[in-house]
């Protein structure tokens, strides 16, 4: 009996039990989503998300009573209503798009690798997906956190979860992790081409283009997290690649939560301030999101539009993320193939 092992023939004795090995796996991982736009599933999702010490850096003895006693009794209903506004027939937009990205990548890479996907919070969870890859014979796995800009609250917590799984494995697969690609020319070119095409398709020319990144507490910057710097570099490189002197571009941060001071300028404050200052035409992009989700579809596309119009703006457009369109898939394939070098 012959089985591949690490790319080489494996010669097993005739009476040896079958061994599945020698395959290469790729696991795309995004943030997460509730299973349904209902209060119960949203509460379960938020409980897992907001209990992560990478996300909320407050001692558990202080934070958990606040989370369990207040937040999980008030926020889920509001969040569920927001999810209902953007939910698709196939499910959560973030889950649907991430699955489509994995399916598209599998088709591009062919049988040389096995591609799957997971969510850091919610389903499909990371551990069962790694089990699936290992059981299929993947003894080399490339972990791909779908975050262009590194943060402890995103990329690092994915690696933490994988390490939890590895600790339980007697036979551990070899692991690689895709590094942050915030300044990768392939990523910047994909963004510029995709955003440029969407801008050209609008029936108006925006006076300002907001580049909105997910916010983080300011303390993450002062304590050494590179996220803010990565966002600023992405924005600077993207503006240069877009080369649209007719459009003023502004970098902002969205999705503030709680009373702590967050990275600024805030997206919602900037939207209102621009309209009040006389800006009539605005577009908004979210370069740090690999897939559209609640934060882009509802917070930017719906709440952002309302804020802009109510403050005096007239024309507003939310640009789509790269998602599973050609520009985005070309970029994902290029990054994954590079990180698989030597394995395939």
C-alpha positions as a printed Julia matrix, in Angstrom:
344×3 Matrix{Float64}:
   0.0    0.0     0.0
   1.34   3.4    -0.94
   0.21   6.65    0.62
   1.79  10.08    0.1
   3.45  11.58    3.15
   4.78  15.15    3.02
   4.89  14.91   -0.73
   6.93  11.68   -0.78
   5.79   8.06   -1.35
   4.93   6.26    1.87
   5.47   2.52    1.82
   3.36   0.79    4.46
   3.41  -2.91    5.39
   0.53  -4.91    3.98
  -1.02  -5.34    7.4
  -0.68  -1.63    8.33
  -3.96   0.22    8.89
  -4.74   2.9     6.31
  -3.17   6.29    7.0
  -4.49   9.47    5.47
  -1.64  11.93    5.13
   0.37  13.97    2.68
  -2.3   16.5     1.77
  -2.16  20.28    2.14
  -5.04  22.27    3.6
  -5.99  25.95    3.55
  -8.38  27.4     6.12
  -9.84  30.86    5.49
 -11.03  32.44    8.74
 -13.18  35.52    9.21
 -14.54  37.21   12.33
 -17.9   35.58   12.83
 -21.65  35.91   12.73
 -24.76  34.68   14.53
 -26.58  31.7    13.04
 -29.76  33.7    12.54
 -30.94  37.31   12.85
 -32.78  36.54   16.06
 -32.17  37.62   19.66
 -31.1   34.19   20.94
 -28.45  33.43   18.3
 -27.17  37.0    18.47
 -26.87  36.74   22.27
 -24.82  33.52   21.94
 -22.6   35.11   19.33
 -22.01  38.28   21.34
 -21.33  36.27   24.51
 -18.53  34.4    22.76
 -17.18  37.46   20.95
 -17.23  39.82   23.92
 -15.79  37.23   26.3
 -12.57  37.02   24.29
  -9.84  38.7    26.32
  -8.16  39.78   23.08
 -11.28  41.77   22.22
 -12.17  43.18   25.64
  -9.01  43.82   27.63
 -10.75  44.35   30.96
 -10.27  41.94   33.88
 -12.98  39.28   33.82
 -14.07  40.0    37.4
 -14.99  43.51   36.29
 -16.15  42.84   32.73
 -18.23  39.67   33.0
 -20.87  41.14   35.39
 -21.27  44.07   32.99
 -21.47  41.75   29.99
 -23.88  39.24   31.56
 -25.9   41.69   33.61
 -26.33  44.56   31.14
 -24.99  44.14   27.61
 -26.34  40.67   26.85
 -29.75  41.75   28.14
 -29.99  44.86   25.98
 -27.75  44.71   22.91
 -28.88  41.4    21.27
 -32.37  42.67   20.41
 -30.98  45.8    18.77
 -28.28  43.86   16.92
 -30.78  41.25   15.74
 -32.91  44.0    14.21
 -29.85  45.3    12.38
 -28.94  41.83   11.1
 -32.48  41.36    9.77
 -31.97  44.38    7.53
 -29.01  42.8     5.74
 -29.68  39.03    6.01
 -29.63  37.15    2.7
 -31.63  34.12    1.58
 -28.49  32.0     1.95
 -27.75  33.37    5.41
 -25.41  35.91    6.94
 -23.64  37.94    4.24
 -20.26  37.46    5.91
 -20.67  33.68    6.04
 -22.03  33.46    2.5
 -19.21  35.52    1.03
 -16.49  33.72    2.99
 -17.87  30.39    1.8
 -17.91  31.7    -1.77
 -14.29  32.82   -1.39
 -13.3   29.34   -0.2
 -15.23  27.68   -3.02
 -13.68  30.01   -5.58
 -10.19  29.45   -4.22
 -10.68  25.67   -4.3
 -11.62  25.88   -7.98
  -8.54  27.98   -8.72
  -6.09  25.78   -6.82
  -7.54  22.48   -7.96
  -6.83  19.18   -6.27
  -3.38  20.22   -5.05
  -4.91  21.52   -1.79
  -8.08  21.19    0.25
  -9.7   24.57    0.99
 -12.22  25.18    3.77
 -13.44  28.12    5.83
 -14.36  28.96    9.42
 -15.49  31.73   11.73
 -13.58  32.79   14.83
 -16.9   33.28   16.64
 -19.98  31.32   15.7
 -20.25  28.58   13.07
 -18.52  26.88   11.41
 -16.05  27.0    14.31
 -12.31  26.69   13.77
 -11.67  23.44   15.67
 -14.18  21.24   13.76
 -12.91  22.6    10.44
  -9.33  21.77   11.4
 -10.53  18.3    12.44
 -12.05  17.9     8.99
  -8.84  18.9     7.23
  -6.74  16.6     9.4
  -9.11  13.66    8.97
  -8.87  14.16    5.19
  -5.09  13.69    5.41
  -3.89  17.3     5.6
  -0.66  17.21    7.58
   0.27  20.69    6.38
  -2.27  23.47    6.9
  -2.09  27.12    5.89
  -4.14  29.33    8.21
  -5.44  32.44    6.47
  -6.97  35.07    8.77
  -8.88  37.3     6.37
  -7.64  40.53    7.93
  -5.32  42.64    5.77
  -4.3   44.76    8.77
  -2.96  42.92   11.83
  -4.51  43.39   15.25
  -4.35  41.38   18.43
  -8.16  41.44   18.5
  -8.46  39.86   15.04
  -5.47  38.0    13.6
  -3.94  37.04   16.95
  -7.12  35.62   18.42
  -7.51  33.34   15.38
  -4.01  31.98   16.02
  -4.87  31.61   19.72
  -7.85  29.43   18.83
  -5.79  27.29   16.47
  -3.17  26.83   19.19
  -5.92  25.68   21.58
  -6.78  23.0    19.02
  -3.13  22.05   18.46
  -2.64  21.45   22.18
  -5.21  18.65   21.95
  -3.56  16.91   18.99
  -1.19  14.01   19.52
  -0.18  14.18   15.85
   0.01  17.87   15.02
  -0.01  19.05   11.43
   2.62  21.53   10.32
   1.07  25.03   10.41
   1.73  28.26    8.57
  -0.12  31.54    9.01
  -0.68  34.1     6.27
   0.94  37.35    7.47
  -0.87  40.69    7.3
  -0.97  41.97    3.73
  -1.92  45.61    4.36
   0.83  46.93    2.08
   1.06  44.03   -0.37
   1.11  45.51   -3.9
  -1.29  42.77   -5.05
  -3.81  43.81   -2.4
  -3.42  47.52   -3.06
  -3.81  47.05   -6.82
  -6.9   44.87   -6.33
  -8.5   47.49   -4.08
  -7.66  50.35   -6.42
  -8.97  48.53   -9.48
 -12.18  47.45   -7.77
 -12.89  50.76   -6.03
 -12.01  52.68   -9.2
 -14.48  50.61  -11.23
 -17.23  51.22   -8.67
 -16.53  54.95   -8.58
 -16.7   55.15  -12.38
 -20.05  53.35  -12.34
 -21.68  55.94  -10.05
 -24.05  58.5   -11.53
 -22.19  61.23   -9.65
 -18.59  62.1    -8.81
 -18.05  62.13   -5.04
 -16.44  65.19   -3.52
 -15.02  62.99   -0.77
 -14.27  59.3    -0.42
 -14.16  58.01    3.15
 -11.91  55.02    3.72
 -13.49  53.52    6.81
 -11.64  50.9     8.84
 -13.0   49.03   11.85
 -12.17  50.94   15.02
 -10.07  49.79   17.95
  -9.66  51.31   21.42
  -6.9   53.92   21.46
  -5.04  51.95   24.12
  -4.29  49.22   21.57
  -2.15  51.73   19.69
  -0.35  53.06   22.76
   0.37  49.5    23.93
   2.01  48.47   20.67
  -0.66  47.03   18.4
   0.31  47.89   14.77
  -3.28  48.05   13.53
  -3.58  51.84   13.31
  -0.3   52.09   11.42
  -1.32  49.3     9.05
  -4.62  51.06    8.28
  -2.91  54.37    7.64
  -0.38  52.74    5.31
  -3.1   50.92    3.38
  -4.96  54.2     3.0
  -1.88  56.1     1.86
  -0.89  53.45   -0.71
  -4.48  53.1    -1.93
  -4.87  56.83   -2.45
  -1.67  56.9    -4.48
  -2.74  53.89   -6.56
  -6.22  55.31   -7.19
  -4.72  58.59   -8.38
  -8.0   60.5    -8.29
  -7.09  64.14   -7.61
 -10.72  65.08   -8.25
 -11.79  63.26   -5.08
 -10.67  64.18   -1.57
  -9.93  61.06    0.49
 -10.23  60.78    4.27
  -9.33  57.86    6.56
 -11.76  57.14    9.4
 -12.58  54.44   11.99
 -16.03  52.98   12.66
 -17.93  50.78   15.12
 -17.11  52.36   18.47
 -18.27  50.39   21.49
 -18.38  51.44   25.12
 -17.07  54.56   26.87
 -13.33  54.11   26.16
 -11.54  56.46   23.79
 -11.23  54.92   20.31
  -9.11  55.58   17.25
 -10.11  58.78   15.48
 -11.51  60.36   13.44
 -14.74  58.43   13.89
 -16.59  57.53   10.7
 -20.05  58.61   11.91
 -18.78  61.94   13.25
 -16.92  62.57    9.98
 -19.97  61.8     7.84
 -22.04  64.34    9.77
 -19.27  66.95    9.9
 -18.69  66.72    6.13
 -22.38  67.22    5.36
 -22.68  70.09    7.8
 -19.62  71.72    6.2
 -21.28  71.64    2.79
 -20.21  68.34    1.22
 -23.08  67.19   -0.99
 -21.65  64.05   -2.64
 -19.92  61.28   -0.68
 -18.79  57.72   -1.26
 -17.51  55.37    1.42
 -15.31  52.28    1.11
 -14.16  49.75    3.72
 -10.7   48.58    2.6
 -10.0   46.62    5.79
 -12.98  44.27    5.37
 -12.4   41.27    3.12
 -16.15  40.67    2.89
 -19.28  42.73    3.33
 -20.98  42.25    6.69
 -23.22  44.0     9.2
 -20.65  46.77    9.73
 -20.44  47.63    6.04
 -23.97  46.89    4.86
 -25.97  48.33    7.75
 -23.66  50.65    9.67
 -22.06  52.29    6.63
 -24.61  51.71    3.9
 -27.8   52.42    5.84
 -26.96  54.38    9.0
 -24.21  56.27    7.2
 -26.52  57.29    4.38
 -29.2   58.47    6.81
 -26.66  60.49    8.81
 -25.3   62.13    5.67
 -28.69  63.06    4.21
 -30.08  64.28    7.54
 -27.04  66.53    7.99
 -27.49  68.14    4.58
 -25.8   65.79    2.12
 -27.49  64.85   -1.14
 -25.79  61.91   -2.88
 -24.24  58.99   -1.03
 -22.78  55.65   -2.16
 -21.42  52.72   -0.19
 -18.85  50.8    -2.22
 -18.73  47.04   -1.94
 -15.82  45.15   -0.41
 -13.69  42.93   -2.65
 -15.85  39.93   -1.65
 -15.64  37.01   -4.08
 -15.46  39.08   -7.26
 -12.59  38.64   -9.69
 -10.32  41.36   -8.31
 -10.64  40.0    -4.78
 -10.22  36.38   -5.8
  -7.16  37.17   -7.9
  -5.61  38.79   -4.83
  -6.53  35.94   -2.46
  -5.16  33.36   -4.88
  -1.87  35.24   -5.3
  -1.36  35.6    -1.53
  -2.26  31.97   -0.82
  -0.07  30.58   -3.59
   2.87  32.6    -2.29
   2.42  31.31    1.26
   2.05  27.72    0.02
   5.45  27.86   -1.71
   7.43  24.72   -0.96
   4.33  22.75   -0.03
   2.74  22.6    -3.47
